[in-house]
C-alpha positions as semicolon CSV with decimal commas, in nm:
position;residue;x (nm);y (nm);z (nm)
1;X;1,654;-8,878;-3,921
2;X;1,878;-9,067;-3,711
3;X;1,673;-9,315;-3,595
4;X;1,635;-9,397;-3,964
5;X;2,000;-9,426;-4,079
6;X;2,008;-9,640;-3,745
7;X;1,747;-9,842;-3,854
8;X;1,853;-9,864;-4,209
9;X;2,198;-9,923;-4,053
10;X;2,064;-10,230;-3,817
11;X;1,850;-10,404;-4,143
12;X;2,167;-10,460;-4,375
13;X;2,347;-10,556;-4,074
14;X;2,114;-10,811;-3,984
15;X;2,093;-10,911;-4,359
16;X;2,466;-10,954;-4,364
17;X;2,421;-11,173;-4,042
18;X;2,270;-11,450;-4,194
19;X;2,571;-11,657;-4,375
20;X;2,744;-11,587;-3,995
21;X;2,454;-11,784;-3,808
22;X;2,409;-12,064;-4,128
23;X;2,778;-12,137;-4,035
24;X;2,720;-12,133;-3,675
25;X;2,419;-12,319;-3,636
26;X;2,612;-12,600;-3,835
27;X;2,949;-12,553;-3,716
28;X;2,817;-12,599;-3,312
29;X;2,527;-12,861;-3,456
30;X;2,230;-12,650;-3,282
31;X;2,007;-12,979;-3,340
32;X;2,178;-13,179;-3,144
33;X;1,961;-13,227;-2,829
34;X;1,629;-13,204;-2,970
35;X;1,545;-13,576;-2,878
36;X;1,492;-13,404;-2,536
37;X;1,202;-13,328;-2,650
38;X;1,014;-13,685;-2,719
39;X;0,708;-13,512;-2,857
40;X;0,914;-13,252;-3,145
41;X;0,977;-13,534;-3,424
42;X;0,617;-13,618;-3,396
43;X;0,523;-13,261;-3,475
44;X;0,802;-13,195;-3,721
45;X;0,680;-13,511;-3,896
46;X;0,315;-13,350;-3,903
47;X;0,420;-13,012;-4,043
48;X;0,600;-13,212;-4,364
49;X;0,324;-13,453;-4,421
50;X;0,059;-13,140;-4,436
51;X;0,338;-12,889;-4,637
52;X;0,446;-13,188;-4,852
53;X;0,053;-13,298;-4,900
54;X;-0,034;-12,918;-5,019
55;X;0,275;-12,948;-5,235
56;X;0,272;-13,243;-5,417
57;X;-0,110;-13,162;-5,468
58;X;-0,028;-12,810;-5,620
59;X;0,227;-12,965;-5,863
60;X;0,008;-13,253;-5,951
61;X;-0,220;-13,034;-6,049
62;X;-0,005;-12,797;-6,269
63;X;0,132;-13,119;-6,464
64;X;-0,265;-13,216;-6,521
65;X;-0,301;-12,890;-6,676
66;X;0,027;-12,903;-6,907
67;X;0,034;-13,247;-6,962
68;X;-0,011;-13,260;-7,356
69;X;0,291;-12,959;-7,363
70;X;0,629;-12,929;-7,495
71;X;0,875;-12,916;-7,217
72;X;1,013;-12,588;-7,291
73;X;0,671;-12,465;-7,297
74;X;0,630;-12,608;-6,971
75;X;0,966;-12,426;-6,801
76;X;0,957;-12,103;-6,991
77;X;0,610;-12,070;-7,044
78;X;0,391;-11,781;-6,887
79;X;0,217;-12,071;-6,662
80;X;0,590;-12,220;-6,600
81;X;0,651;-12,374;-6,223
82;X;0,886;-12,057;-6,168
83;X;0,647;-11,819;-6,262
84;X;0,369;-11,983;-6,024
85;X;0,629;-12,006;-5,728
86;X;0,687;-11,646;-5,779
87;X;0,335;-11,549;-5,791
88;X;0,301;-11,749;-5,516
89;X;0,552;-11,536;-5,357
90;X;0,371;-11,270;-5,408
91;X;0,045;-11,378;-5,323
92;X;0,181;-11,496;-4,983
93;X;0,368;-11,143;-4,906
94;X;0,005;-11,030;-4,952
95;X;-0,200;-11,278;-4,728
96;X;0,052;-11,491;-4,518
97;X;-0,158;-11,643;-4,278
98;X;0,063;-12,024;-4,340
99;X;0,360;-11,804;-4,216
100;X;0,200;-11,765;-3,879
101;X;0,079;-12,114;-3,831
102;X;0,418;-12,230;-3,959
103;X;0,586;-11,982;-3,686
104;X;0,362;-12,125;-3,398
105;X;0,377;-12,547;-3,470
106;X;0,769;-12,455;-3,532
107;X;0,797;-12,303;-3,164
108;X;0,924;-12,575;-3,016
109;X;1,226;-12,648;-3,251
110;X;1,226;-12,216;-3,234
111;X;1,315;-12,229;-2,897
112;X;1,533;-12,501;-2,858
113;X;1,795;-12,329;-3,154
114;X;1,755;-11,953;-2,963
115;X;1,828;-12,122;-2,622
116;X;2,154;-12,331;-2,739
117;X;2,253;-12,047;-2,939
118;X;2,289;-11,788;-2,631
119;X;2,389;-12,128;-2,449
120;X;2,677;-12,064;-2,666
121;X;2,765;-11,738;-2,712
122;X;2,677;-11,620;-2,326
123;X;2,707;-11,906;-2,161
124;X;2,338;-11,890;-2,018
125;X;2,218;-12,178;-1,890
126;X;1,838;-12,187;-1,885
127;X;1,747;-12,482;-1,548
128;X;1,559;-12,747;-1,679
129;X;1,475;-12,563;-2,020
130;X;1,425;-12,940;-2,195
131;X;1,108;-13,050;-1,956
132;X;0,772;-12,969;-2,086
133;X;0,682;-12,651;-1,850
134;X;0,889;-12,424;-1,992
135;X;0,780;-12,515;-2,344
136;X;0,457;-12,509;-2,299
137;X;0,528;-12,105;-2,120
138;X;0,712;-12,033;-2,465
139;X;0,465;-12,203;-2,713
140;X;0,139;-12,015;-2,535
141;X;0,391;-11,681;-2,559
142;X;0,407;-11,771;-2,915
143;X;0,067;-11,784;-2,963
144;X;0,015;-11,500;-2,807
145;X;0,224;-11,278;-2,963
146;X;0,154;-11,417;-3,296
147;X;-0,253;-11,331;-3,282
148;X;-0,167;-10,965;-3,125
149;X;0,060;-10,889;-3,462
150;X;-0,152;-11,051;-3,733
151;X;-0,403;-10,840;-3,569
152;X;-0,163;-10,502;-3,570
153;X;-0,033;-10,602;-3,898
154;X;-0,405;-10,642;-4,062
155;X;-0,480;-10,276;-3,906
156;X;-0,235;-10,115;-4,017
157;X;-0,267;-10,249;-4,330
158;X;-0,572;-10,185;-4,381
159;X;-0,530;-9,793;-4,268
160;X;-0,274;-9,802;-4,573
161;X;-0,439;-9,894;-4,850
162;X;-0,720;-9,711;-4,754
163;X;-0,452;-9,382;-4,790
164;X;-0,269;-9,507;-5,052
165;X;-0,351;-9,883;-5,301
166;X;-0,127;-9,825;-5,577
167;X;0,188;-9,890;-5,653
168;X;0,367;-9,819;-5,369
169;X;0,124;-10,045;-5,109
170;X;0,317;-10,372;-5,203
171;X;0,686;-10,263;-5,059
172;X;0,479;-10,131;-4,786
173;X;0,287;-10,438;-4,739
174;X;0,650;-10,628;-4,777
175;X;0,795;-10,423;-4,504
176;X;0,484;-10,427;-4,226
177;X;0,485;-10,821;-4,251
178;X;0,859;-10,833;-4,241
179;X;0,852;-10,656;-3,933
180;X;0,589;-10,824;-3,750
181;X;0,769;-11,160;-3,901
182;X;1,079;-11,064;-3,712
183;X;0,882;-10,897;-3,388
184;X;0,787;-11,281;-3,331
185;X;1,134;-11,429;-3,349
186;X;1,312;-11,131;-3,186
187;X;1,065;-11,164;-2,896
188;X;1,200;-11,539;-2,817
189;X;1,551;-11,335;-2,770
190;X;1,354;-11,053;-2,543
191;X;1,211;-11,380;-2,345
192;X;1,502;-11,529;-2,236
193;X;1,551;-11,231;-2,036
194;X;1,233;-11,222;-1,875
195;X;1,105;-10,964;-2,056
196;X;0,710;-10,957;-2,060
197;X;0,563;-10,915;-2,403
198;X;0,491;-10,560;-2,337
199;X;0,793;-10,503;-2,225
200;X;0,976;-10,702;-2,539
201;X;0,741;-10,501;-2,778
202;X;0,801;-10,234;-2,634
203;X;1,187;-10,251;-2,642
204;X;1,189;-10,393;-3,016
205;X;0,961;-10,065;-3,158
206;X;1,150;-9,847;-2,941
207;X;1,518;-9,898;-3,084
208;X;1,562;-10,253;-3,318
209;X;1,272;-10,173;-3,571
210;X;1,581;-10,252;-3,838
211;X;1,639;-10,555;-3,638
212;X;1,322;-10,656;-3,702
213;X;1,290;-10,601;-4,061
214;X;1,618;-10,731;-4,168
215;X;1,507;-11,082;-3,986
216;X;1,155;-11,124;-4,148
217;X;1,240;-11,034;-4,522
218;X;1,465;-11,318;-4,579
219;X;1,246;-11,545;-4,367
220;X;0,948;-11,449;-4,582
221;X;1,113;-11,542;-4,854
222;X;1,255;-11,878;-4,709
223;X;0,916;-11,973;-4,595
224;X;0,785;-11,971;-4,960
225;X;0,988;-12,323;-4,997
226;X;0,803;-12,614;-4,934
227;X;0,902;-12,814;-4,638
228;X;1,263;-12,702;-4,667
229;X;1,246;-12,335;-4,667
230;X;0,930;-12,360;-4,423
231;X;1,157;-12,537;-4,165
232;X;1,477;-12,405;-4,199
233;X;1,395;-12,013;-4,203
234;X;1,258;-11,974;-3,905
235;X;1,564;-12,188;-3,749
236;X;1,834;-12,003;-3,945
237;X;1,657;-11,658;-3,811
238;X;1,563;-11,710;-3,451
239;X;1,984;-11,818;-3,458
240;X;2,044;-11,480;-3,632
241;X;1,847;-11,279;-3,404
242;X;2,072;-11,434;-3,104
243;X;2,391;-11,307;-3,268
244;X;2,239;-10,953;-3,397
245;X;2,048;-10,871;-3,070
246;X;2,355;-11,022;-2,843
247;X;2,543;-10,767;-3,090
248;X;2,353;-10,484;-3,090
249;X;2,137;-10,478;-2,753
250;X;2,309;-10,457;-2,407
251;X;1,953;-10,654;-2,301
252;X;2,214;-10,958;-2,193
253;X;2,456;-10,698;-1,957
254;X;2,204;-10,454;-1,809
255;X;1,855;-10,620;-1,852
256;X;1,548;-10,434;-1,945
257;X;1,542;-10,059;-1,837
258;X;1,201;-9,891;-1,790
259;X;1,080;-9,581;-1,879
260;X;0,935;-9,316;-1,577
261;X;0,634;-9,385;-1,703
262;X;0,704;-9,813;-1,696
263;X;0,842;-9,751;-1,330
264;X;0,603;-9,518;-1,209
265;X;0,356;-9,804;-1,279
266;X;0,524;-10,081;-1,169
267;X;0,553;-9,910;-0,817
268;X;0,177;-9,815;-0,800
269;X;0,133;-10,211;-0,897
270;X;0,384;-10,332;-0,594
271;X;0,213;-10,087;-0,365
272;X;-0,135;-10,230;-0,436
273;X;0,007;-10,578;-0,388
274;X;0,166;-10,472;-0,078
275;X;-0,170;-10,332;0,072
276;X;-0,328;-10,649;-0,035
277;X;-0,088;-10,866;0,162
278;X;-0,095;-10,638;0,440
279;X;-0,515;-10,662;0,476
280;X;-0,461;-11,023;0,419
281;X;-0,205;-11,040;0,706
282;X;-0,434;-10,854;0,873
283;X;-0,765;-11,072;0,897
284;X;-0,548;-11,419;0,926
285;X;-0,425;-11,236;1,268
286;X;-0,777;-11,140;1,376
287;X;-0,892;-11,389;1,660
């Protein structure tokens, strides 16, 4: 019971956080910097052309169909644009696979605004963050993580509608990918730490499940924007997860404390690659 009043506790928090990092990310001009990177605009400019493509085509469409009606027919009707973007809404919170390849061509610009944002607020410098070696470590993270929660999400999803399909699998459905939405983002705070993404996992599901939750709802929603909302809420997050999890997680003054379990295994690992070094000492001394 109290790990759900904390988590319930942590989710309007973080929801309450987001007007806080809108005015920080544009008060300290987070985008400043990102011609460091010579190869983002390209991609940026490759992510509109294919959102704005799919959107112009989906309204061009929808005027072809309503073409010969009234105008108010067209706004308040039952087939209006605002009851297609809502559906669409819907229809997304159900199968969001754009989300994820969204989340992963956006990783660059992801963790560029994470990285000045605890530049900021910690004063943590990451060495030659800008060259292309330590993006390329955080985009095939990003990847990584990204395939190993669609594929929790889809199980457990799965598992509950086989239980229970009615009318209480959508809010379920809304809060699984919310949390998996914000796992992703959350983990680029976890990384800056060196956290591995067991380790980050691992942290998030043991104590900032709220965390997580209160990030990916309003991103969800901000991702069902064309271009806009598909750029901007994953930027507006990842700097709201700096702020929460710098808040809320003493990750930043202690680092990442294992389990017995965690250190029982890490010191089985270091004595294996002890022995192995030792052997290998061993033969480069034989004559």
């Amino acid at each position: 019971m109290d790990r759900l009043r904390q988590g319930i506790h942590e989710f309007f928090y973080t929801l309450l956080a987001f007007p806080r990092a809108w005015r920080f990310m544009v008060n300290h001009r987070l985008w400043e910097g990102l011609r460091q990177y010579g190869w983002v605009a390209r991609g940026l400019v490759v992510i509109g052309i294919l959102l704005g493509i799919q959107m112009i085509s989906e309204i061009g469409d929808w005027f072809n169909r309503h073409q010969n009606d009234s105008l108010s027919a067209m706004v308040i009707g039952g087939d209006s644009l605002l009851i297609n973007w809502f559906t669409d809404l819907y229809e997304s919170m159900s199968d969001g696979m754009l989300n994820w390849v969204i989340l992963v061509l956006l990783e660059v610009v992801i963790y560029h605004f994470m990285r000045r944002t605890l530049q900021i607020i910690l004063r943590k410098n990451v060495e030659n963050a800008h060259k292309f070696k330590p993006f390329l470590d955080a985009q095939i993270r990003m990847i990584f993580v990204s395939m190993g929660a669609v594929l929790f999400e889809g199980i457990i999803l799965n598992v509950g509608e086989t239980i229970h399909d009615g009318w209480f699998f959508w809010p379920f459905t809304l809060f699984v990918r919310s949390v998996f939405l914000g796992y992703v983002i959350a983990d680029n705070y976890n990384e800056q730490f060196g956290l591995t993404i067991e380790q980050s996992w691992r942290n998030l599901y043991r104590d900032y499940i709220g965390i997580c939750c209160g990030l990916g709802l309003p991103m969800l929603i901000m991702m069902q924007v064309p271009i806009i909302g598909s750029v901007l809420g994953p930027l507006v997050t990842s700097v709201t997860a700096a702020i929460v999890l710098r808040e809320k997680s003493d990750l930043h003054i202690i680092g990442y404390q294992m389990s017995e379990k965690e250190r029982e295994k890490a010191e089985k690992k270091a004595a294996r690659e002890a022995r192995k070094m030792a052997r290998k000492a061993a033969r480069t001394q034989v004559p």
